[in-house]
């Protein structure tokens, strides 16, 4: 290809992507769509600058306005999460976790976290699986016992596991990591924080998925419940551009500050700091209303799917109290096959391991589950009535085996009514409109 052909090809692919997303139902639990205001902030010249370090203590000149924006961003983050310290520099959730590992652990220390099949994240993972905690920091991982009947950490079994280690004189967790990538119910932070503290553990809550719900007063409030530190991604249930952040008690400020810069971030994507600041302002204004609707929507979708015969996990507890739900499709097909079938009809979600998949010899390509999150649909203005409609599309495709092309046309039609961003100050530009800056 000639250079100009490459150039044009990339732009045409970008435009096609935008068109596709204008016609699709976005159900990936880790994604969201930013407002036109956030998109404007991330297109600014901040993205071409270097800062390094802390506002007003920079290693570079030219940060006069950058410093002010970052300070405002930190102030709003503290207020949203009720935290004494906020660091908005981590460029992703994994980056924020690495900074926490750096601040609070030494190589070979033990971290307690959920396994991936039980909802943990690769950044909690063991070295033998190339997980971040094991690979980067050489941490040993002990898994939380998990009760999949109620889709949560088993409090009593966790205490027993630790007490057995105490009895056997084995090392205890230096870091306890609550949170995960499948977090339908609040984690037992209150029930376990004091217990772990007596053994000298630092307590972290990874709110990558649920930060927007926490900020909106739903699910739980880990900082109030006593954790030392909380990490998050800014783009899953929050409204931000892709990025990370860390919240903590004041006593950990110095350790975290250094663990971020110079230890694990050099320049920190300043356009995304501006984008986070705008997104936090939106969350302060609209977060409560949004988070409430997210939970109402996920519960409605779960109930509808269950009514239609799908095996939605966590039934005993009402399926979900967050944005996410997990469906066991193992009796129908592999999760990956369902994922492809739905994608072909413009319903975008992903396969997911079930807590008991490994036991049945299933792995990431042959999962027994699919995962959905309703936060992006909620941002597009959908309510519980639309969740009914989505459940029906899924039923007709997966259970009734209707023609995927027919469903795709109906999905496209359905989406025409949901092109604007809600819970935002500015809504003139459509959610997935391709904004052309080139002349
Ligand atoms: C998504 C996720 C992360 C990582 O976030 P990125 O911003 O993608 O780096 C960390 N922890 C959990 C539990 C997650 O689900």
Short mmCIF file of C-alpha atoms and ligand atoms in Angstrom, two decimals:
data_model
loop_
_atom_site.label_atom_id
_atom_site.label_comp_id
_atom_site.label_asym_id
_atom_site.label_seq_id
_atom_site.Cartn_x
_atom_site.Cartn_y
_atom_site.Cartn_z
CA UNK A 1 0.00 0.00 0.00
CA UNK A 2 1.14 3.54 -0.65
CA UNK A 3 1.44 5.79 2.39
CA UNK A 4 -1.64 7.80 1.46
CA UNK A 5 -3.58 4.55 1.08
CA UNK A 6 -2.56 3.40 4.55
CA UNK A 7 -3.53 6.83 5.83
CA UNK A 8 -6.97 6.78 4.23
CA UNK A 9 -7.56 3.16 5.12
CA UNK A 10 -7.05 3.84 8.84
CA UNK A 11 -9.55 6.70 8.77
CA UNK A 12 -12.11 4.66 6.91
CA UNK A 13 -11.77 1.84 9.47
CA UNK A 14 -12.27 4.34 12.28
CA UNK A 15 -15.40 5.66 10.64
CA UNK A 16 -16.75 2.15 10.07
CA UNK A 17 -16.14 1.34 13.73
CA UNK A 18 -18.15 4.39 14.75
CA UNK A 19 -20.98 3.40 12.42
CA UNK A 20 -21.00 -0.12 13.84
CA UNK A 21 -21.20 1.11 17.41
CA UNK A 22 -24.03 3.48 16.50
CA UNK A 23 -25.97 0.37 15.51
CA UNK A 24 -25.00 -1.98 18.34
CA UNK A 25 -26.02 -2.80 21.87
CA UNK A 26 -22.87 -2.38 24.00
CA UNK A 27 -22.86 -4.84 26.92
CA UNK A 28 -19.16 -5.24 27.71
CA UNK A 29 -18.95 -4.74 31.48
CA UNK A 30 -15.63 -2.85 31.40
CA UNK A 31 -16.56 -0.21 28.84
CA UNK A 32 -18.43 3.05 28.74
CA UNK A 33 -18.88 5.97 26.41
CA UNK A 34 -17.54 9.41 27.31
CA UNK A 35 -19.45 12.63 26.80
CA UNK A 36 -18.59 15.08 23.99
CA UNK A 37 -17.02 17.25 26.73
CA UNK A 38 -14.62 14.47 27.77
CA UNK A 39 -13.78 13.81 24.11
CA UNK A 40 -12.97 17.50 23.67
CA UNK A 41 -10.68 17.48 26.71
CA UNK A 42 -8.75 14.46 25.47
CA UNK A 43 -8.29 16.02 22.04
CA UNK A 44 -6.57 19.04 23.64
CA UNK A 45 -2.85 19.92 23.55
CA UNK A 46 -2.44 18.48 27.07
CA UNK A 47 -1.91 15.17 25.28
CA UNK A 48 1.34 16.40 23.76
CA UNK A 49 3.01 17.64 26.98
CA UNK A 50 5.18 16.24 29.71
CA UNK A 51 4.70 16.90 33.42
CA UNK A 52 6.15 14.07 35.59
CA UNK A 53 5.78 14.29 39.33
CA UNK A 54 3.22 16.08 41.44
CA UNK A 55 1.39 19.35 40.63
CA UNK A 56 3.64 22.32 41.48
CA UNK A 57 6.60 19.95 41.98
CA UNK A 58 7.14 19.13 38.30
CA UNK A 59 10.22 18.02 36.48
CA UNK A 60 9.14 20.00 33.37
CA UNK A 61 8.28 23.60 32.56
CA UNK A 62 5.07 24.52 30.76
CA UNK A 63 2.74 23.05 33.39
CA UNK A 64 1.02 26.25 34.56
CA UNK A 65 -2.46 25.17 33.44
CA UNK A 66 -1.81 21.45 33.62
CA UNK A 67 -1.11 21.77 37.36
CA UNK A 68 -4.37 23.60 38.00
CA UNK A 69 -6.41 20.99 36.10
CA UNK A 70 -4.72 18.13 37.93
CA UNK A 71 -5.37 19.76 41.31
CA UNK A 72 -9.05 20.19 40.45
CA UNK A 73 -9.19 16.59 39.29
CA UNK A 74 -7.67 15.38 42.58
CA UNK A 75 -10.06 17.53 44.60
CA UNK A 76 -13.11 16.09 42.81
CA UNK A 77 -11.78 12.53 43.18
CA UNK A 78 -11.39 13.01 46.95
CA UNK A 79 -14.89 14.33 47.16
CA UNK A 80 -16.46 11.58 45.01
CA UNK A 81 -14.93 8.78 47.07
CA UNK A 82 -14.69 10.41 50.49
CA UNK A 83 -10.92 9.91 50.54
CA UNK A 84 -8.17 12.01 52.09
CA UNK A 85 -5.71 11.44 49.25
CA UNK A 86 -6.32 11.02 45.52
CA UNK A 87 -3.72 10.29 42.88
CA UNK A 88 -5.05 10.66 39.34
CA UNK A 89 -1.79 9.91 37.54
CA UNK A 90 -1.92 6.13 36.96
CA UNK A 91 -2.58 5.60 33.27
CA UNK A 92 -4.71 2.49 33.83
CA UNK A 93 -6.20 0.31 36.52
CA UNK A 94 -3.37 -2.22 36.24
CA UNK A 95 -0.88 0.63 36.54
CA UNK A 96 -2.66 1.76 39.74
CA UNK A 97 -2.46 -1.78 41.15
CA UNK A 98 1.26 -2.00 40.35
CA UNK A 99 1.78 1.27 42.25
CA UNK A 100 -0.07 -0.20 45.25
CA UNK A 101 2.02 -3.39 45.11
CA UNK A 102 5.10 -1.16 44.98
CA UNK A 103 4.03 0.91 47.98
CA UNK A 104 2.92 -1.91 50.26
CA UNK A 105 4.74 -5.14 49.41
CA UNK A 106 8.16 -6.71 48.99
CA UNK A 107 8.99 -9.57 46.60
CA UNK A 108 7.73 -12.94 47.86
CA UNK A 109 5.14 -11.36 50.13
CA UNK A 110 1.69 -12.89 50.11
CA UNK A 111 -1.32 -11.17 48.62
CA UNK A 112 -4.83 -12.46 49.15
CA UNK A 113 -7.16 -11.94 46.18
CA UNK A 114 -9.85 -13.65 44.12
CA UNK A 115 -8.86 -16.16 41.45
CA UNK A 116 -9.76 -15.17 37.90
CA UNK A 117 -12.48 -17.80 37.65
CA UNK A 118 -14.08 -16.38 40.80
CA UNK A 119 -14.01 -12.85 39.43
CA UNK A 120 -10.42 -11.77 40.09
CA UNK A 121 -8.37 -9.86 37.54
CA UNK A 122 -5.16 -10.76 35.69
CA UNK A 123 -3.42 -8.02 37.64
CA UNK A 124 -3.92 -10.13 40.83
CA UNK A 125 -2.51 -13.19 39.08
CA UNK A 126 0.22 -15.69 39.89
CA UNK A 127 3.58 -15.74 38.13
CA UNK A 128 2.92 -19.20 36.65
CA UNK A 129 -0.04 -17.73 34.74
CA UNK A 130 1.85 -14.53 33.81
CA UNK A 131 -0.39 -12.56 36.17
CA UNK A 132 0.81 -9.07 37.01
CA UNK A 133 1.29 -9.45 40.78
CA UNK A 134 3.38 -12.59 40.34
CA UNK A 135 5.29 -11.50 37.25
CA UNK A 136 6.06 -7.90 38.15
CA UNK A 137 6.41 -8.03 41.91
CA UNK A 138 6.99 -11.73 42.57
CA UNK A 139 4.06 -11.82 44.96
CA UNK A 140 2.68 -15.15 46.12
CA UNK A 141 -1.07 -15.26 45.68
CA UNK A 142 -3.46 -16.92 48.10
CA UNK A 143 -7.00 -17.11 46.79
CA UNK A 144 -10.04 -16.07 48.77
CA UNK A 145 -12.40 -19.02 49.27
CA UNK A 146 -15.42 -18.26 47.08
CA UNK A 147 -19.04 -19.31 47.51
CA UNK A 148 -20.57 -19.38 44.06
CA UNK A 149 -24.08 -20.02 45.38
CA UNK A 150 -24.06 -16.43 46.59
CA UNK A 151 -21.30 -15.25 44.20
CA UNK A 152 -19.15 -13.80 46.96
CA UNK A 153 -16.09 -14.27 49.14
CA UNK A 154 -16.76 -16.87 51.86
CA UNK A 155 -16.05 -14.97 55.10
CA UNK A 156 -15.87 -17.93 57.46
CA UNK A 157 -13.74 -20.05 55.12
CA UNK A 158 -11.40 -17.07 54.67
CA UNK A 159 -10.94 -16.73 58.43
CA UNK A 160 -10.35 -20.47 58.75
CA UNK A 161 -7.74 -20.36 55.99
CA UNK A 162 -5.86 -17.56 57.74
CA UNK A 163 -6.13 -19.13 61.20
CA UNK A 164 -4.69 -22.36 59.80
CA UNK A 165 -1.74 -20.40 58.45
CA UNK A 166 -1.30 -18.75 61.85
CA UNK A 167 -1.33 -22.13 63.55
CA UNK A 168 1.19 -23.56 61.09
CA UNK A 169 3.41 -20.51 61.50
CA UNK A 170 3.15 -19.69 57.80
CA UNK A 171 3.54 -16.14 56.48
CA UNK A 172 0.32 -14.09 56.35
CA UNK A 173 -0.97 -11.75 53.64
CA UNK A 174 0.87 -8.42 53.52
CA UNK A 175 -1.78 -7.13 51.16
CA UNK A 176 -5.44 -8.07 50.96
CA UNK A 177 -7.07 -7.18 47.66
CA UNK A 178 -10.83 -6.97 47.59
CA UNK A 179 -12.72 -6.23 44.39
CA UNK A 180 -12.66 -7.87 40.99
CA UNK A 181 -13.85 -7.99 37.42
CA UNK A 182 -17.06 -9.80 38.24
CA UNK A 183 -18.45 -8.03 41.27
CA UNK A 184 -22.22 -8.50 41.38
CA UNK A 185 -22.44 -8.13 45.17
CA UNK A 186 -20.65 -5.97 47.73
CA UNK A 187 -17.52 -7.63 49.06
CA UNK A 188 -17.34 -8.36 52.82
CA UNK A 189 -14.95 -5.50 53.55
CA UNK A 190 -16.57 -4.64 56.89
CA UNK A 191 -16.60 -8.28 57.93
CA UNK A 192 -12.93 -8.93 57.18
CA UNK A 193 -10.96 -5.69 57.47
CA UNK A 194 -10.46 -5.77 61.25
CA UNK A 195 -9.73 -9.48 61.12
CA UNK A 196 -6.89 -9.00 58.61
CA UNK A 197 -5.59 -5.87 60.32
CA UNK A 198 -4.67 -7.79 63.47
CA UNK A 199 -2.17 -9.71 61.31
CA UNK A 200 -0.63 -6.56 59.89
CA UNK A 201 -2.21 -6.67 56.41
CA UNK A 202 -2.75 -3.57 54.31
CA UNK A 203 -6.25 -3.59 52.85
CA UNK A 204 -6.94 -2.53 49.28
CA UNK A 205 -10.17 -2.53 47.28
CA UNK A 206 -9.88 -2.71 43.51
CA UNK A 207 -12.89 -0.70 42.33
CA UNK A 208 -11.90 -0.82 38.63
CA UNK A 209 -15.37 -2.05 37.70
CA UNK A 210 -17.59 -0.47 40.29
CA UNK A 211 -16.04 2.97 40.93
CA UNK A 212 -18.95 4.75 39.25
CA UNK A 213 -21.42 2.88 41.45
CA UNK A 214 -19.43 3.70 44.59
CA UNK A 215 -19.26 7.36 43.56
CA UNK A 216 -23.01 7.24 42.90
CA UNK A 217 -23.78 5.84 46.36
CA UNK A 218 -24.65 2.28 45.27
CA UNK A 219 -23.11 -1.10 46.13
CA UNK A 220 -20.73 -0.18 49.00
CA UNK A 221 -18.35 2.48 50.27
CA UNK A 222 -14.97 0.81 50.76
CA UNK A 223 -13.18 3.88 52.13
CA UNK A 224 -15.84 4.34 54.80
CA UNK A 225 -15.74 0.61 55.50
CA UNK A 226 -12.10 0.98 56.45
CA UNK A 227 -9.81 0.01 53.56
CA UNK A 228 -6.40 1.69 53.43
CA UNK A 229 -6.40 2.21 49.72
CA UNK A 230 -8.65 1.85 46.70
CA UNK A 231 -7.63 1.58 43.05
CA UNK A 232 -9.85 2.08 40.05
CA UNK A 233 -10.18 2.42 36.32
CA UNK A 234 -11.79 5.66 35.18
CA UNK A 235 -13.71 4.25 32.23
CA UNK A 236 -15.81 1.26 33.28
CA UNK A 237 -18.71 2.51 35.36
CA UNK A 238 -17.12 5.96 35.61
CA UNK A 239 -17.56 8.34 32.65
CA UNK A 240 -13.92 8.94 31.93
CA UNK A 241 -11.39 8.35 29.28
CA UNK A 242 -9.34 5.19 29.82
CA UNK A 243 -7.12 5.62 32.85
CA UNK A 244 -6.59 4.82 36.51
CA UNK A 245 -6.59 6.44 39.93
CA UNK A 246 -5.73 5.67 43.55
CA UNK A 247 -7.58 6.85 46.67
CA UNK A 248 -6.30 6.43 50.20
CA UNK A 249 -6.07 7.59 53.76
CA UNK A 250 -3.75 10.55 54.32
CA UNK A 251 -1.20 8.37 56.13
CA UNK A 252 -0.38 6.54 52.88
CA UNK A 253 0.02 9.67 50.77
CA UNK A 254 3.83 9.83 50.77
CA UNK A 255 4.30 6.13 50.03
CA UNK A 256 1.80 6.21 47.16
CA UNK A 257 3.08 9.45 45.72
CA UNK A 258 6.54 7.91 45.27
CA UNK A 259 5.15 4.58 44.16
CA UNK A 260 3.43 6.39 41.28
CA UNK A 261 6.27 8.73 40.35
CA UNK A 262 9.08 7.91 39.86
CA UNK A 263 8.45 4.22 40.55
CA UNK A 264 5.76 3.22 38.05
CA UNK A 265 4.69 6.17 35.86
CA UNK A 266 6.88 8.71 34.11
CA UNK A 267 4.64 11.00 32.12
CA UNK A 268 1.02 10.52 33.02
CA UNK A 269 -1.09 11.23 29.91
CA UNK A 270 -2.15 14.76 30.79
CA UNK A 271 -5.02 14.91 28.29
CA UNK A 272 -6.55 11.99 30.16
CA UNK A 273 -6.14 13.86 33.45
CA UNK A 274 -8.19 16.66 31.87
CA UNK A 275 -10.71 14.09 30.65
CA UNK A 276 -10.91 12.52 34.12
CA UNK A 277 -11.53 15.97 35.61
CA UNK A 278 -14.50 16.60 33.29
CA UNK A 279 -15.83 13.09 33.89
CA UNK A 280 -15.57 13.57 37.67
CA UNK A 281 -17.54 16.82 37.42
CA UNK A 282 -20.24 14.90 35.53
CA UNK A 283 -20.19 12.18 38.15
CA UNK A 284 -20.55 14.72 40.98
CA UNK A 285 -23.61 16.16 39.25
CA UNK A 286 -25.32 13.10 37.76
CA UNK A 287 -23.68 10.13 39.53
CA UNK A 288 -26.46 9.28 41.96
CA UNK A 289 -29.21 9.23 39.39
CA UNK A 290 -27.04 7.26 36.95
CA UNK A 291 -25.83 4.65 39.45
CA UNK A 292 -29.36 3.99 40.64
CA UNK A 293 -30.54 3.44 37.08
CA UNK A 294 -27.57 1.16 36.34
CA UNK A 295 -28.51 -1.17 39.19
CA UNK A 296 -32.22 -1.09 38.28
CA UNK A 297 -31.28 -1.96 34.70
CA UNK A 298 -28.94 -4.85 35.54
CA UNK A 299 -31.53 -6.34 37.89
CA UNK A 300 -34.21 -6.00 35.23
CA UNK A 301 -32.03 -7.60 32.55
CA UNK A 302 -31.07 -10.46 34.89
CA UNK A 303 -34.70 -11.11 35.86
CA UNK A 304 -35.87 -11.06 32.23
CA UNK A 305 -33.12 -13.44 31.11
CA UNK A 306 -34.00 -15.75 33.99
CA UNK A 307 -37.70 -15.62 33.06
CA UNK A 308 -36.77 -16.69 29.56
CA UNK A 309 -34.90 -19.73 30.87
CA UNK A 310 -31.30 -18.51 31.10
CA UNK A 311 -29.23 -19.62 34.10
CA UNK A 312 -28.24 -16.25 35.59
CA UNK A 313 -25.88 -16.76 38.53
CA UNK A 314 -26.49 -15.31 41.99
CA UNK A 315 -30.21 -16.02 41.87
CA UNK A 316 -30.33 -16.60 45.63
CA UNK A 317 -29.30 -12.99 46.19
CA UNK A 318 -31.34 -11.41 43.40
CA UNK A 319 -28.68 -11.86 40.64
CA UNK A 320 -26.84 -8.56 41.05
CA UNK A 321 -26.52 -5.33 42.98
CA UNK A 322 -24.03 -3.82 40.52
CA UNK A 323 -23.81 -3.24 36.77
CA UNK A 324 -22.73 -6.78 35.97
CA UNK A 325 -24.39 -10.13 35.52
CA UNK A 326 -23.07 -13.57 34.68
CA UNK A 327 -24.97 -16.20 32.73
CA UNK A 328 -24.06 -19.88 32.69
CA UNK A 329 -24.55 -20.93 29.05
CA UNK A 330 -22.67 -24.24 29.37
CA UNK A 331 -25.79 -26.28 28.58
CA UNK A 332 -26.23 -24.37 25.31
CA UNK A 333 -22.76 -23.73 23.89
CA UNK A 334 -19.36 -22.35 24.83
CA UNK A 335 -19.34 -18.73 25.97
CA UNK A 336 -17.10 -17.93 23.01
CA UNK A 337 -19.68 -19.31 20.57
CA UNK A 338 -22.47 -17.25 22.14
CA UNK A 339 -20.18 -14.21 22.06
CA UNK A 340 -19.67 -14.62 18.30
CA UNK A 341 -23.33 -15.33 17.59
CA UNK A 342 -24.42 -12.18 19.41
CA UNK A 343 -21.67 -10.03 17.91
CA UNK A 344 -22.85 -11.02 14.47
CA UNK A 345 -26.22 -9.46 15.36
CA UNK A 346 -24.59 -6.34 16.85
CA UNK A 347 -24.99 -7.34 20.48
CA UNK A 348 -21.52 -6.92 21.96
CA UNK A 349 -20.55 -8.76 25.14
CA UNK A 350 -17.82 -11.13 26.21
CA UNK A 351 -17.33 -14.70 27.33
CA UNK A 352 -16.38 -15.19 30.96
CA UNK A 353 -15.11 -18.01 33.12
CA UNK A 354 -17.58 -19.27 35.69
CA UNK A 355 -16.35 -19.90 39.24
CA UNK A 356 -16.58 -23.66 38.60
CA UNK A 357 -15.31 -23.75 34.99
CA UNK A 358 -11.77 -24.89 35.83
CA UNK A 359 -13.19 -27.83 37.79
CA UNK A 360 -15.05 -28.92 34.64
CA UNK A 361 -11.92 -28.56 32.49
CA UNK A 362 -13.12 -25.40 30.74
CA UNK A 363 -10.70 -22.58 30.06
CA UNK A 364 -10.73 -19.13 28.52
CA UNK A 365 -11.65 -20.25 25.00
CA UNK A 366 -14.25 -22.71 26.21
CA UNK A 367 -15.86 -20.78 29.03
CA UNK A 368 -19.21 -21.82 30.37
CA UNK A 369 -20.28 -18.24 30.88
CA UNK A 370 -20.94 -14.86 29.36
CA UNK A 371 -20.74 -11.54 31.17
CA UNK A 372 -22.79 -8.41 30.60
CA UNK A 373 -22.74 -4.93 32.02
CA UNK A 374 -25.49 -2.37 31.50
CA UNK A 375 -23.57 0.83 32.35
CA UNK A 376 -23.00 1.93 28.74
CA UNK A 377 -26.62 1.26 27.72
CA UNK A 378 -27.68 3.23 30.79
CA UNK A 379 -25.49 6.14 29.70
CA UNK A 380 -27.33 6.02 26.36
CA UNK A 381 -30.60 6.57 28.21
CA UNK A 382 -31.96 3.04 28.36
CA UNK A 383 -34.26 2.08 31.20
CA UNK A 384 -35.78 -1.17 32.45
CA UNK A 385 -38.20 -1.39 29.48
CA UNK A 386 -35.24 -1.50 27.09
CA UNK A 387 -33.64 -4.24 29.21
CA UNK A 388 -36.71 -6.37 28.46
CA UNK A 389 -36.18 -5.76 24.77
CA UNK A 390 -32.49 -6.71 24.99
CA UNK A 391 -33.32 -9.93 26.86
CA UNK A 392 -35.79 -10.76 24.10
CA UNK A 393 -33.18 -10.23 21.36
CA UNK A 394 -30.81 -12.55 23.21
CA UNK A 395 -33.52 -15.16 23.74
CA UNK A 396 -34.52 -15.13 20.07
CA UNK A 397 -30.92 -15.53 18.93
CA UNK A 398 -29.60 -18.01 21.47
CA UNK A 399 -32.63 -20.07 22.48
CA UNK A 400 -35.03 -19.73 19.55
CA UNK A 401 -32.22 -19.74 16.95
CA UNK A 402 -33.87 -17.04 14.85
CA UNK A 403 -32.12 -15.62 11.82
CA UNK A 404 -29.17 -13.44 13.01
CA UNK A 405 -29.48 -11.05 10.05
CA UNK A 406 -33.10 -10.35 10.93
CA UNK A 407 -32.17 -9.69 14.57
CA UNK A 408 -29.31 -7.43 13.47
CA UNK A 409 -31.72 -5.29 11.47
CA UNK A 410 -34.04 -5.05 14.47
CA UNK A 411 -31.16 -4.16 16.80
CA UNK A 412 -30.09 -1.38 14.42
CA UNK A 413 -33.65 -0.05 14.40
CA UNK A 414 -33.89 -0.26 18.20
CA UNK A 415 -30.62 1.64 18.62
CA UNK A 416 -31.84 4.58 16.54
CA UNK A 417 -33.68 5.85 19.59
CA UNK A 418 -30.53 5.87 21.77
CA UNK A 419 -27.88 7.98 20.13
CA UNK A 420 -27.34 10.65 22.77
CA UNK A 421 -25.29 10.67 25.96
CA UNK A 422 -27.29 11.08 29.16
CA UNK A 423 -26.06 12.19 32.60
CA UNK A 424 -23.89 14.89 31.01
CA UNK A 425 -23.81 18.70 30.80
CA UNK A 426 -23.39 18.69 27.00
CA UNK A 427 -25.30 16.34 24.75
CA UNK A 428 -25.31 17.94 21.30
CA UNK A 429 -22.77 15.60 19.68
CA UNK A 430 -24.08 12.05 19.37
CA UNK A 431 -22.49 9.34 21.51
CA UNK A 432 -20.57 7.58 18.73
CA UNK A 433 -20.49 10.40 16.19
CA UNK A 434 -17.23 10.42 14.27
CA UNK A 435 -15.79 13.86 14.95
CA UNK A 436 -13.61 15.02 12.10
CA UNK A 437 -10.87 17.53 12.90
CA UNK A 438 -8.95 17.23 9.63
CA UNK A 439 -10.23 19.79 7.13
C1 LIG B 1 -10.33 -3.82 34.42
C2 LIG B 1 -9.69 -4.17 35.71
C3 LIG B 1 -8.43 -3.69 36.04
C4 LIG B 1 -7.54 -3.07 35.03
O1 LIG B 1 -7.90 -1.92 34.54
P1 LIG B 1 -7.25 -1.32 33.22
O2 LIG B 1 -7.70 0.08 33.34
O3 LIG B 1 -7.81 -2.10 32.10
O4 LIG B 1 -5.77 -1.46 33.32
C5 LIG B 1 -7.93 -3.91 37.29
N1 LIG B 1 -8.64 -4.60 38.19
C6 LIG B 1 -9.85 -5.09 37.91
C7 LIG B 1 -10.57 -5.84 38.97
C8 LIG B 1 -10.41 -4.91 36.65
O5 LIG B 1 -11.59 -5.43 36.36
#
